[in-house]
XYZ file of C-alpha atoms in Angstrom:
663
model
C 71.642 101.917 138.493
C 74.164 100.851 140.620
C 77.763 101.750 140.089
C 78.688 97.770 139.683
C 77.024 97.408 136.591
C 77.739 100.567 134.676
C 81.627 99.215 135.056
C 80.148 95.905 134.035
C 78.920 97.632 130.618
C 82.177 100.166 130.803
C 84.972 97.420 131.238
C 83.743 93.413 130.299
C 83.554 91.531 127.373
C 80.251 89.496 126.217
C 81.132 86.043 126.051
C 78.902 84.985 123.424
C 80.317 85.625 119.154
C 83.266 86.241 117.579
C 86.386 87.579 117.670
C 85.810 90.083 114.630
C 82.728 90.810 115.639
C 81.506 93.710 117.149
C 80.510 91.954 120.544
C 83.488 91.479 121.433
C 85.928 93.868 120.443
C 86.877 96.955 123.298
C 87.068 99.989 122.030
C 89.026 103.093 123.738
C 88.562 105.415 120.707
C 85.220 106.422 121.157
C 84.599 107.801 124.813
C 89.197 107.655 125.339
C 87.951 104.838 127.423
C 87.556 101.565 126.679
C 84.515 100.323 126.160
C 82.344 96.622 123.352
C 82.477 98.523 120.139
C 78.572 97.747 120.786
C 78.298 99.511 123.442
C 80.544 102.703 122.149
C 78.144 106.037 122.670
C 79.769 107.031 119.364
C 79.705 104.126 116.162
C 83.189 103.148 116.048
C 83.954 101.189 112.465
C 87.518 98.568 113.118
C 90.170 96.851 111.442
C 90.842 93.630 113.299
C 94.558 91.779 112.947
C 92.162 88.941 111.866
C 91.189 91.199 108.932
C 94.761 92.467 107.849
C 96.375 89.104 108.299
C 93.165 87.613 106.257
C 93.871 90.262 103.663
C 97.593 90.305 103.715
C 98.003 94.195 104.775
C 101.844 95.672 104.576
C 100.683 99.258 104.934
C 98.368 101.628 106.298
C 96.797 102.143 103.763
C 96.233 98.802 102.755
C 94.873 97.497 105.884
C 92.293 100.190 105.584
C 90.658 99.663 101.946
C 87.645 98.025 102.981
C 86.111 100.716 105.405
C 83.235 101.884 104.445
C 82.700 105.809 103.488
C 86.646 106.447 103.574
C 88.215 106.603 100.125
C 91.876 106.480 99.117
C 93.702 108.682 97.276
C 97.794 109.740 96.284
C 99.435 112.131 97.364
C 100.057 114.541 94.371
C 103.520 114.648 93.670
C 104.627 111.627 96.478
C 105.204 108.113 96.638
C 101.944 106.840 99.153
C 98.534 107.340 100.359
C 95.930 109.720 101.886
C 92.621 109.160 103.313
C 88.628 111.597 102.484
C 86.593 110.421 105.019
C 82.301 111.182 104.620
C 83.834 113.797 101.594
C 86.090 115.786 104.431
C 89.863 115.802 102.902
C 92.703 113.902 104.840
C 94.105 117.358 106.041
C 90.401 117.276 107.704
C 90.893 113.403 109.893
C 93.176 113.148 112.073
C 95.379 110.036 111.862
C 96.815 108.491 115.747
C 98.785 106.027 117.730
C 97.391 105.224 120.534
C 95.396 108.012 120.693
C 99.253 110.148 120.248
C 99.174 112.171 116.894
C 101.593 111.137 114.105
C 103.291 113.747 112.312
C 101.715 114.863 108.205
C 104.138 113.824 105.338
C 102.977 116.833 102.913
C 100.621 119.487 104.327
C 98.781 118.673 106.866
C 98.053 115.213 105.628
C 99.408 112.002 106.569
C 100.729 109.808 103.874
C 98.915 106.526 105.415
C 101.966 104.081 103.324
C 104.267 105.490 106.032
C 102.952 102.721 108.709
C 104.061 99.653 109.078
C 101.320 97.019 110.284
C 103.381 94.426 112.271
C 102.684 95.763 115.627
C 99.498 96.843 114.777
C 95.764 94.719 116.749
C 93.674 96.864 115.378
C 92.407 100.235 113.977
C 89.948 102.369 115.289
C 87.963 105.195 112.474
C 85.297 107.341 114.137
C 83.354 109.432 111.438
C 82.286 112.937 112.693
C 83.853 115.603 114.133
C 85.924 114.370 117.221
C 87.720 117.658 118.952
C 86.162 118.222 121.099
C 88.076 114.516 122.121
C 90.972 115.305 120.234
C 90.950 118.329 119.519
C 92.460 120.193 116.254
C 92.775 117.956 112.798
C 89.858 115.742 114.032
C 86.880 118.042 111.688
C 86.102 114.890 110.165
C 87.175 112.074 112.655
C 89.761 110.158 113.496
C 91.870 107.195 112.713
C 93.486 105.486 115.905
C 95.978 102.871 115.359
C 96.118 100.712 118.113
C 99.869 98.472 118.998
C 100.170 95.443 120.299
C 100.733 94.800 123.879
C 102.775 91.918 125.322
C 101.787 89.508 127.363
C 103.236 86.688 129.909
C 105.680 84.461 128.068
C 107.880 84.177 125.245
C 105.922 84.681 121.501
C 107.479 85.596 118.416
C 106.534 85.735 114.051
C 108.696 85.658 111.497
C 106.910 86.958 107.864
C 108.564 86.594 104.467
C 106.604 87.156 100.867
C 107.706 87.499 96.828
C 105.395 88.304 94.162
C 105.219 90.356 90.718
C 103.481 93.073 89.047
C 104.586 90.415 85.721
C 105.023 92.415 82.069
C 105.008 95.807 83.771
C 108.348 94.525 86.552
C 110.901 97.084 86.368
C 113.227 93.975 85.657
C 111.278 93.840 82.357
C 110.752 89.942 82.709
C 107.313 88.274 84.037
C 109.018 86.027 87.438
C 111.563 88.400 88.667
C 110.735 89.770 92.447
C 108.607 92.715 91.662
C 107.861 93.260 95.539
C 109.410 91.781 98.926
C 108.102 92.386 102.238
C 109.497 90.677 105.073
C 108.688 91.108 109.108
C 110.176 89.779 112.299
C 109.061 90.294 115.632
C 109.890 88.415 119.529
C 108.170 89.573 122.666
C 108.740 87.718 126.297
C 107.456 89.267 129.299
C 106.553 88.185 133.075
C 104.520 89.370 136.001
C 106.726 92.831 136.569
C 108.576 93.203 133.403
C 106.959 92.999 129.350
C 109.614 93.560 126.203
C 108.709 93.359 122.950
C 111.037 94.021 119.707
C 110.539 94.259 116.030
C 111.388 94.921 112.448
C 109.425 95.223 108.991
C 111.283 95.217 105.149
C 108.718 96.295 102.456
C 111.430 96.738 99.533
C 109.091 97.640 95.658
C 111.316 97.705 92.447
C 108.807 99.614 90.805
C 106.528 99.049 88.003
C 106.496 100.596 83.874
C 104.498 99.980 80.975
C 107.418 100.080 79.133
C 110.139 98.320 81.682
C 112.395 98.320 78.779
C 112.051 103.005 78.695
C 113.389 105.885 81.319
C 109.714 106.859 82.822
C 108.798 104.203 85.685
C 104.739 104.356 86.446
C 105.479 102.762 89.884
C 108.530 104.310 92.167
C 110.600 102.147 93.207
C 110.702 102.402 97.856
C 111.697 100.196 100.083
C 110.483 101.174 103.638
C 111.633 100.113 106.697
C 110.533 100.004 110.417
C 112.033 99.208 113.663
C 109.837 99.608 117.392
C 110.995 98.694 120.994
C 108.867 98.833 123.989
C 109.591 97.664 127.392
C 107.174 97.671 129.960
C 106.904 98.091 134.149
C 104.115 96.262 136.222
C 105.134 96.917 139.597
C 102.103 96.920 140.912
C 98.498 95.683 140.646
C 97.181 98.538 138.511
C 100.112 100.495 137.848
C 101.840 100.845 134.750
C 104.993 102.920 132.731
C 106.433 102.497 129.532
C 108.583 103.677 126.966
C 108.656 102.860 123.151
C 110.314 103.882 120.218
C 110.613 103.262 116.524
C 112.569 104.374 113.522
C 110.881 104.732 110.224
C 113.409 104.801 106.950
C 112.079 105.708 103.344
C 113.539 105.928 99.744
C 112.009 106.267 97.396
C 112.678 106.770 92.697
C 110.692 108.290 90.465
C 112.122 108.685 87.204
C 109.712 110.435 84.461
C 110.289 112.613 81.713
C 109.850 116.765 80.799
C 109.145 117.288 77.246
C 111.227 120.653 75.998
C 111.232 120.820 73.150
C 112.694 119.410 70.577
C 113.033 116.022 72.598
C 112.217 115.107 76.118
C 114.280 115.860 79.571
C 114.389 112.835 81.118
C 113.954 113.223 85.196
C 114.825 112.144 88.371
C 113.878 112.549 92.082
C 115.278 110.965 94.924
C 113.659 110.996 98.525
C 114.962 110.181 101.536
C 113.209 109.523 104.374
C 113.641 108.948 108.448
C 110.845 109.552 110.734
C 112.404 108.524 114.955
C 110.006 108.204 117.266
C 109.249 108.009 121.384
C 106.743 107.667 123.753
C 107.120 107.326 127.233
C 103.565 106.601 129.658
C 102.159 105.492 133.156
C 98.595 104.469 133.699
C 97.610 103.826 137.265
C 94.136 102.569 138.092
C 92.491 103.052 140.996
C 89.164 103.354 143.610
C 87.233 100.250 141.023
C 87.662 101.859 137.642
C 89.470 105.135 137.844
C 92.153 105.672 136.325
C 94.902 108.188 135.936
C 97.306 108.150 132.583
C 99.615 110.854 130.474
C 101.873 110.203 128.099
C 104.960 112.149 126.168
C 105.624 112.573 122.790
C 108.618 113.639 120.606
C 108.354 112.656 117.058
C 111.278 114.585 114.199
C 110.564 113.746 110.658
C 113.775 114.495 108.585
C 113.874 114.049 104.111
C 115.852 115.470 101.718
C 114.709 115.384 97.982
C 117.281 115.306 95.246
C 116.095 116.416 91.949
C 118.025 115.921 89.015
C 117.821 116.107 85.212
C 119.580 114.731 82.849
C 121.525 113.482 85.335
C 122.623 117.133 86.479
C 121.268 118.656 89.832
C 118.798 120.779 90.052
C 117.420 120.839 93.478
C 118.191 119.240 96.700
C 115.547 120.493 99.566
C 115.872 119.267 103.414
C 113.082 119.797 105.588
C 112.573 118.693 109.241
C 109.351 118.777 111.295
C 109.480 118.086 115.405
C 106.009 117.322 117.320
C 105.817 117.455 120.967
C 102.716 116.825 123.018
C 102.492 116.218 126.789
C 98.745 114.459 127.374
C 97.618 113.961 131.373
C 93.706 112.268 131.788
C 91.890 112.055 134.892
C 88.558 109.109 134.621
C 87.032 109.464 137.966
C 85.022 106.479 138.916
C 81.464 106.366 138.377
C 79.489 108.732 140.552
C 75.213 108.937 140.592
C 74.889 107.283 137.000
C 77.875 109.557 135.754
C 81.449 109.084 133.759
C 83.413 112.324 133.853
C 86.279 112.478 132.490
C 89.183 115.481 131.872
C 92.512 115.834 130.160
C 94.893 118.920 129.653
C 97.375 117.732 126.258
C 100.752 120.852 125.725
C 101.589 120.546 121.932
C 104.925 122.264 120.037
C 105.690 121.780 116.501
C 108.048 122.889 114.831
C 109.428 123.251 110.620
C 112.995 124.134 108.680
C 113.353 123.725 105.203
C 116.381 124.392 103.528
C 116.675 124.453 99.465
C 120.511 124.155 97.885
C 121.286 125.354 101.571
C 118.905 128.374 101.607
C 115.665 128.476 103.781
C 112.512 128.072 101.951
C 110.136 129.040 104.462
C 108.320 132.162 104.297
C 109.716 133.472 107.628
C 113.945 133.660 108.618
C 114.833 130.793 110.843
C 112.588 128.000 112.433
C 108.103 128.115 111.742
C 106.458 126.622 115.132
C 103.657 127.055 117.030
C 102.214 126.092 120.550
C 99.708 125.237 122.060
C 97.155 124.135 125.449
C 94.334 122.597 125.739
C 92.221 121.595 127.578
C 88.939 118.694 127.392
C 86.036 117.727 129.690
C 83.188 114.878 129.195
C 80.611 113.844 130.824
C 79.033 110.297 130.454
C 75.466 110.036 131.961
C 73.573 106.751 131.676
C 69.605 107.993 131.884
C 68.281 105.077 132.795
C 69.032 101.139 131.412
C 68.552 102.002 128.183
C 69.679 105.672 127.397
C 73.369 106.822 127.532
C 73.892 111.269 127.012
C 78.042 111.891 126.034
C 79.216 115.739 126.448
C 82.327 116.565 125.322
C 84.045 120.224 125.493
C 87.429 121.409 124.751
C 88.843 124.785 125.427
C 92.123 125.170 122.923
C 94.761 128.527 123.494
C 96.914 128.706 120.148
C 100.205 130.195 120.017
C 99.240 132.040 116.813
C 95.071 132.128 116.697
C 94.354 132.632 120.533
C 91.018 130.633 122.376
C 88.525 128.261 120.472
C 85.875 125.656 122.495
C 84.526 123.253 121.013
C 81.489 121.262 122.368
C 79.879 117.578 121.498
C 76.974 115.787 121.972
C 76.251 112.335 121.648
C 73.105 109.902 122.134
C 72.701 106.164 122.025
C 69.362 104.234 123.195
C 68.876 100.846 123.640
C 65.456 100.533 121.084
C 65.476 96.706 120.755
C 67.519 93.984 123.781
C 65.841 90.823 123.403
C 68.272 87.581 123.195
C 67.505 87.288 119.887
C 67.844 91.228 118.352
C 69.549 93.891 119.355
C 68.910 97.501 117.745
C 70.589 100.263 118.063
C 70.006 104.669 117.649
C 72.633 106.620 118.163
C 73.239 110.419 117.191
C 75.701 113.566 117.594
C 76.507 117.175 117.418
C 80.088 117.935 117.019
C 82.008 121.100 116.088
C 85.725 120.630 114.661
C 87.823 122.821 114.852
C 91.519 122.811 112.644
C 94.299 125.126 113.331
C 96.768 125.497 109.724
C 99.330 124.163 110.310
C 103.404 124.836 109.780
C 103.797 123.553 106.132
C 100.052 125.122 105.121
C 101.009 129.152 105.922
C 104.997 128.569 105.780
C 105.694 126.001 103.445
C 107.331 125.953 99.959
C 106.079 122.849 98.218
C 108.416 122.686 94.694
C 107.819 120.959 92.049
C 109.159 123.035 89.590
C 110.289 120.041 87.329
C 106.613 118.459 86.893
C 105.800 122.337 86.269
C 104.340 123.224 89.835
C 104.298 124.918 92.986
C 102.424 125.177 95.990
C 102.914 128.324 98.519
C 102.175 128.574 102.012
C 99.621 131.325 102.975
C 100.522 132.918 106.330
C 97.119 134.523 105.999
C 95.279 131.456 106.518
C 92.832 131.316 109.783
C 90.919 127.779 110.640
C 88.635 126.047 109.870
C 85.367 125.586 111.416
C 82.430 122.491 110.844
C 79.619 121.018 112.247
C 78.720 117.602 111.641
C 75.863 115.567 112.638
C 74.991 111.722 112.588
C 71.894 109.762 112.690
C 72.749 106.210 112.824
C 70.992 102.630 113.750
C 72.647 98.731 114.135
C 70.969 95.600 113.949
C 72.527 92.427 114.884
C 70.462 89.448 114.805
C 72.388 87.472 117.242
C 75.672 86.751 115.892
C 74.347 85.628 112.393
C 73.458 89.055 111.056
C 73.948 92.896 111.834
C 72.886 95.771 109.551
C 74.229 98.931 110.141
C 72.630 102.636 108.654
C 74.176 106.393 109.109
C 73.541 109.293 107.623
C 75.379 112.162 107.687
C 75.637 116.445 107.402
C 79.190 117.888 107.726
C 78.986 122.477 107.177
C 83.061 122.818 106.469
C 83.547 127.219 106.761
C 86.670 128.835 105.839
C 88.041 125.195 104.109
C 91.482 125.350 103.093
C 93.009 124.951 99.806
C 94.972 125.146 96.707
C 93.115 128.066 94.579
C 94.310 126.251 91.554
C 91.840 128.776 89.373
C 94.020 132.215 90.434
C 97.324 130.014 90.045
C 99.751 132.743 88.586
C 102.995 131.609 86.017
C 106.512 131.982 86.400
C 108.956 131.617 84.480
C 107.077 128.336 82.860
C 105.789 127.237 85.952
C 102.261 127.491 88.140
C 102.690 129.325 91.178
C 99.814 128.680 93.537
C 99.034 129.606 97.434
C 96.600 127.810 99.702
C 93.080 129.551 100.412
C 90.252 130.143 102.790
C 88.084 129.933 100.023
C 84.784 128.359 100.851
C 82.613 127.442 103.077
C 81.644 123.797 101.977
C 78.162 120.946 102.867
C 78.757 117.286 102.532
C 76.221 114.798 103.421
C 74.886 111.624 102.721
C 74.393 107.852 103.811
C 76.071 104.588 105.017
C 75.427 101.391 104.601
C 76.537 98.247 106.178
C 75.730 94.049 106.519
C 77.928 91.469 107.908
C 76.558 87.902 107.404
C 76.900 85.068 108.294
C 75.097 82.792 105.922
C 76.866 79.439 106.137
C 79.758 78.113 109.357
C 81.660 78.410 106.524
C 81.465 81.020 104.855
C 81.174 84.881 106.016
C 79.607 87.856 103.625
C 80.486 91.857 104.287
C 78.651 94.095 102.101
C 78.923 98.172 102.405
C 77.661 101.144 100.118
C 77.886 104.447 100.678
C 76.370 108.003 98.674
C 77.814 111.372 99.174
C 77.292 114.672 98.447
C 79.061 117.742 98.270
C 78.966 121.343 97.561
C 81.104 123.912 97.645
C 78.625 126.941 98.392
C 80.486 129.522 97.040
C 80.360 127.859 93.614
C 77.578 125.733 93.354
C 79.714 123.079 92.498
C 80.166 119.477 94.214
C 83.694 119.260 95.726
C 86.590 117.531 93.500
C 88.513 114.479 94.115
C 84.819 113.047 96.070
C 82.922 110.078 94.217
C 78.937 110.065 94.733
C 79.158 106.090 94.617
C 81.577 103.755 96.740
C 80.553 100.328 97.007
C 82.147 97.146 98.066
C 81.997 93.767 98.389
C 83.946 90.881 100.400
C 83.214 87.025 101.575
C 85.511 84.749 103.732
C 85.185 81.150 102.920
C 86.582 78.113 105.226
C 86.314 75.347 102.698
C 87.710 73.094 105.552
C 89.852 73.791 108.715
C 92.919 75.461 108.552
C 91.573 77.034 104.977
C 90.481 79.906 104.487
C 89.916 81.795 100.788
C 89.254 85.526 101.408
C 87.597 88.065 98.278
C 86.887 91.704 98.640
C 85.984 94.325 95.918
C 85.974 97.590 95.660
C 83.959 99.492 93.524
C 83.154 104.035 93.013
C 81.705 105.786 91.277
C 83.268 108.756 88.331
C 84.694 111.710 90.117
C 84.825 115.847 89.819
C 88.648 116.222 89.168
C 88.701 119.909 87.975
C 85.499 122.442 88.260
C 86.197 125.421 85.742
C 86.954 122.541 83.223
C 84.420 119.675 84.604
C 86.533 117.415 83.943
C 86.101 113.655 85.678
C 87.802 111.008 86.356
C 86.263 107.419 85.620
C 84.455 105.178 87.369
C 86.891 102.089 88.593
C 86.835 99.378 90.550
C 89.235 96.441 91.848
C 89.382 92.864 93.345
C 92.018 90.897 95.584
C 91.955 87.537 96.435
C 93.981 86.042 98.798
C 94.354 82.223 100.174
C 95.730 81.122 104.073
C 96.609 77.285 104.518
C 97.610 76.550 108.050
C 100.604 73.901 107.956
C 100.327 72.535 111.248
C 100.268 73.877 114.655
C 103.079 77.251 114.095
C 103.089 77.653 110.134
C 100.311 79.439 107.843
C 101.401 79.815 103.649
C 99.347 82.095 102.070
C 98.841 83.328 98.671
C 97.109 86.160 96.912
C 96.308 88.704 93.434
C 95.910 91.909 94.079
C 93.568 93.633 91.121
C 92.601 90.878 89.943
C 91.192 91.454 86.893
C 94.009 93.965 86.145
C 91.886 97.659 86.129
C 94.829 100.377 85.296
C 94.042 103.002 84.883
C 95.340 105.501 81.460
C 98.424 106.869 82.090
C 97.670 109.309 78.775
C 94.404 111.102 79.982
C 96.124 113.147 83.560
C 92.102 112.946 84.628
C 92.117 109.337 85.205
C 92.783 108.621 88.854
C 91.751 104.261 88.503
C 94.243 102.111 90.627
C 97.909 102.879 90.245
C 98.972 99.820 90.151
C 98.056 96.782 87.941
C 97.691 93.038 88.061
C 100.401 91.427 91.354
C 100.939 88.381 92.447
C 102.093 87.046 95.441
C 103.396 84.226 97.295
C 103.944 84.303 101.008
C 104.515 82.346 104.752
C 104.097 82.971 108.614
C 105.709 81.357 111.554
C 104.478 81.457 114.467
C 105.613 80.423 117.971
C 104.599 80.593 121.714
C 101.706 81.415 123.719
C 98.766 83.044 121.948
C 98.666 87.102 120.706
C 95.931 87.699 122.678
C 95.773 91.372 123.198
C 95.912 93.206 126.959
C 93.980 96.395 127.353
C 94.935 99.546 125.742
C 95.918 103.313 126.679
C 93.932 105.259 124.683
């Protein structure tokens, strides 16, 4: 095969297809290099900017709601959501921003609600072990958020919305604002310099079944996100950038605990600050060779103040820092091969104080470092078969050396003017080093009757992941995807709820390497352009899990998840979108065999373009007001009831076509 044909398959965007189809979407997460989504050797799900705007998502949680096989669930004791992917929990799925990690908010879980989506261009989702490409924590997959790139010219947008929880508004009045949001962005650039800045605010007053009472089922929270990026392009193929952002959050939880003979009002206020700085550069050379590097520094600070009956009961402060330097070299095509080599250097630190005293299970500050080298070869075996082989070697300051391999095979089984059938198969080993929180953190919720202790003796988790899938496309009208998965996990880290000890009425749990487990299942999805004005989509996921030690299912993993949606354009400039989620019951406790009941939720959104630059929109989240039974501790159905909102978006300047992003 000629080298220019290889380069064309890697970097060119097909001329056919719509912006939302995988025929012309470029992704970077599958191989850490640019590929069209349809040609990526590893299956990549994409949430586009168009989908985010159609459904009026405000947080990363909301933007990911309709990914097949992905389950969102609340973080216990926190105001936010984590994810489960193919039966693996959020600790085992790596969340990245432009290919670089983001700090976990609790345990090793990233709170998806702590990232607002105003600067997102698309979100890429890789399922299955990706430790060979991305290192520790990528056992179950990767969520890679790709931010917008500034183009020449002047552009900007302003987006405002307000909505109500009805009778559950904290103010107790149905027409009072329950949640409001706003964001503003401005970008300007020429051939050599680009500058963009944005600000977002999400203000939620919370909600309550009885607004006149003390307890609030939905926490009050204010989230703010500010950022700016400067790009310098001194010559063709050469680019440098500096990106800085600050995230602020203030949460207030109100609840009651029973201390005979009465209930005691409790309140916890948490303040969060995340400062993130990224500097990087890229040099494209020799046709399609590339040398790129990034440096990341992130600091995540939290302060949690607890009160009972107005009296201070705890003042807890924690600080995490994350530093990473990365360098990657992509060599030009050579004998139908594409070689890639890279290095990652990472350092994490953690400090925590309660009422001025350290709560870590070691003196001072906990820290760890890792040095990682990865190598990948993408081999084209003729015109229809492609093999990707990767290997990452890692040396951790606490756990020594480890190597994680991966193999992926893509075959064009059918490729005609009307149809395309692509088969994909992959195997990869996952590896996850227990993070500092799991080993040393004291997660104290004594006011709620429990605490979780870190365990310095934890050992790394390991896994084998197998994926086998088919994608069939009939032009741009119909697409059907099927994917089978099987994951084996050894030394699974989780909280040992069956071995809790009770000290002064407070249950103490500890992280343990509890089990060997497996997850297996099938994902089905389809997209159909039924009419020029009507697009339908549906997905179904079956997941079977098993704890090999107890022969029981893993908790909080529903067997069945289904999704359905449509986008209808009755006339130019008007779009009505529907999204429905349904999931079967899920096991909550193996000991008591308690289940959370099945539930479904439907969202309706409408967009109306008013002229070239102005769009008005409205929507109803949880249209049929499905809400959990708060008197049942095992019910994990939808937290918030019906939410009705209105908004407007004003965009000006040149179009928002994204540029090419570095992985």
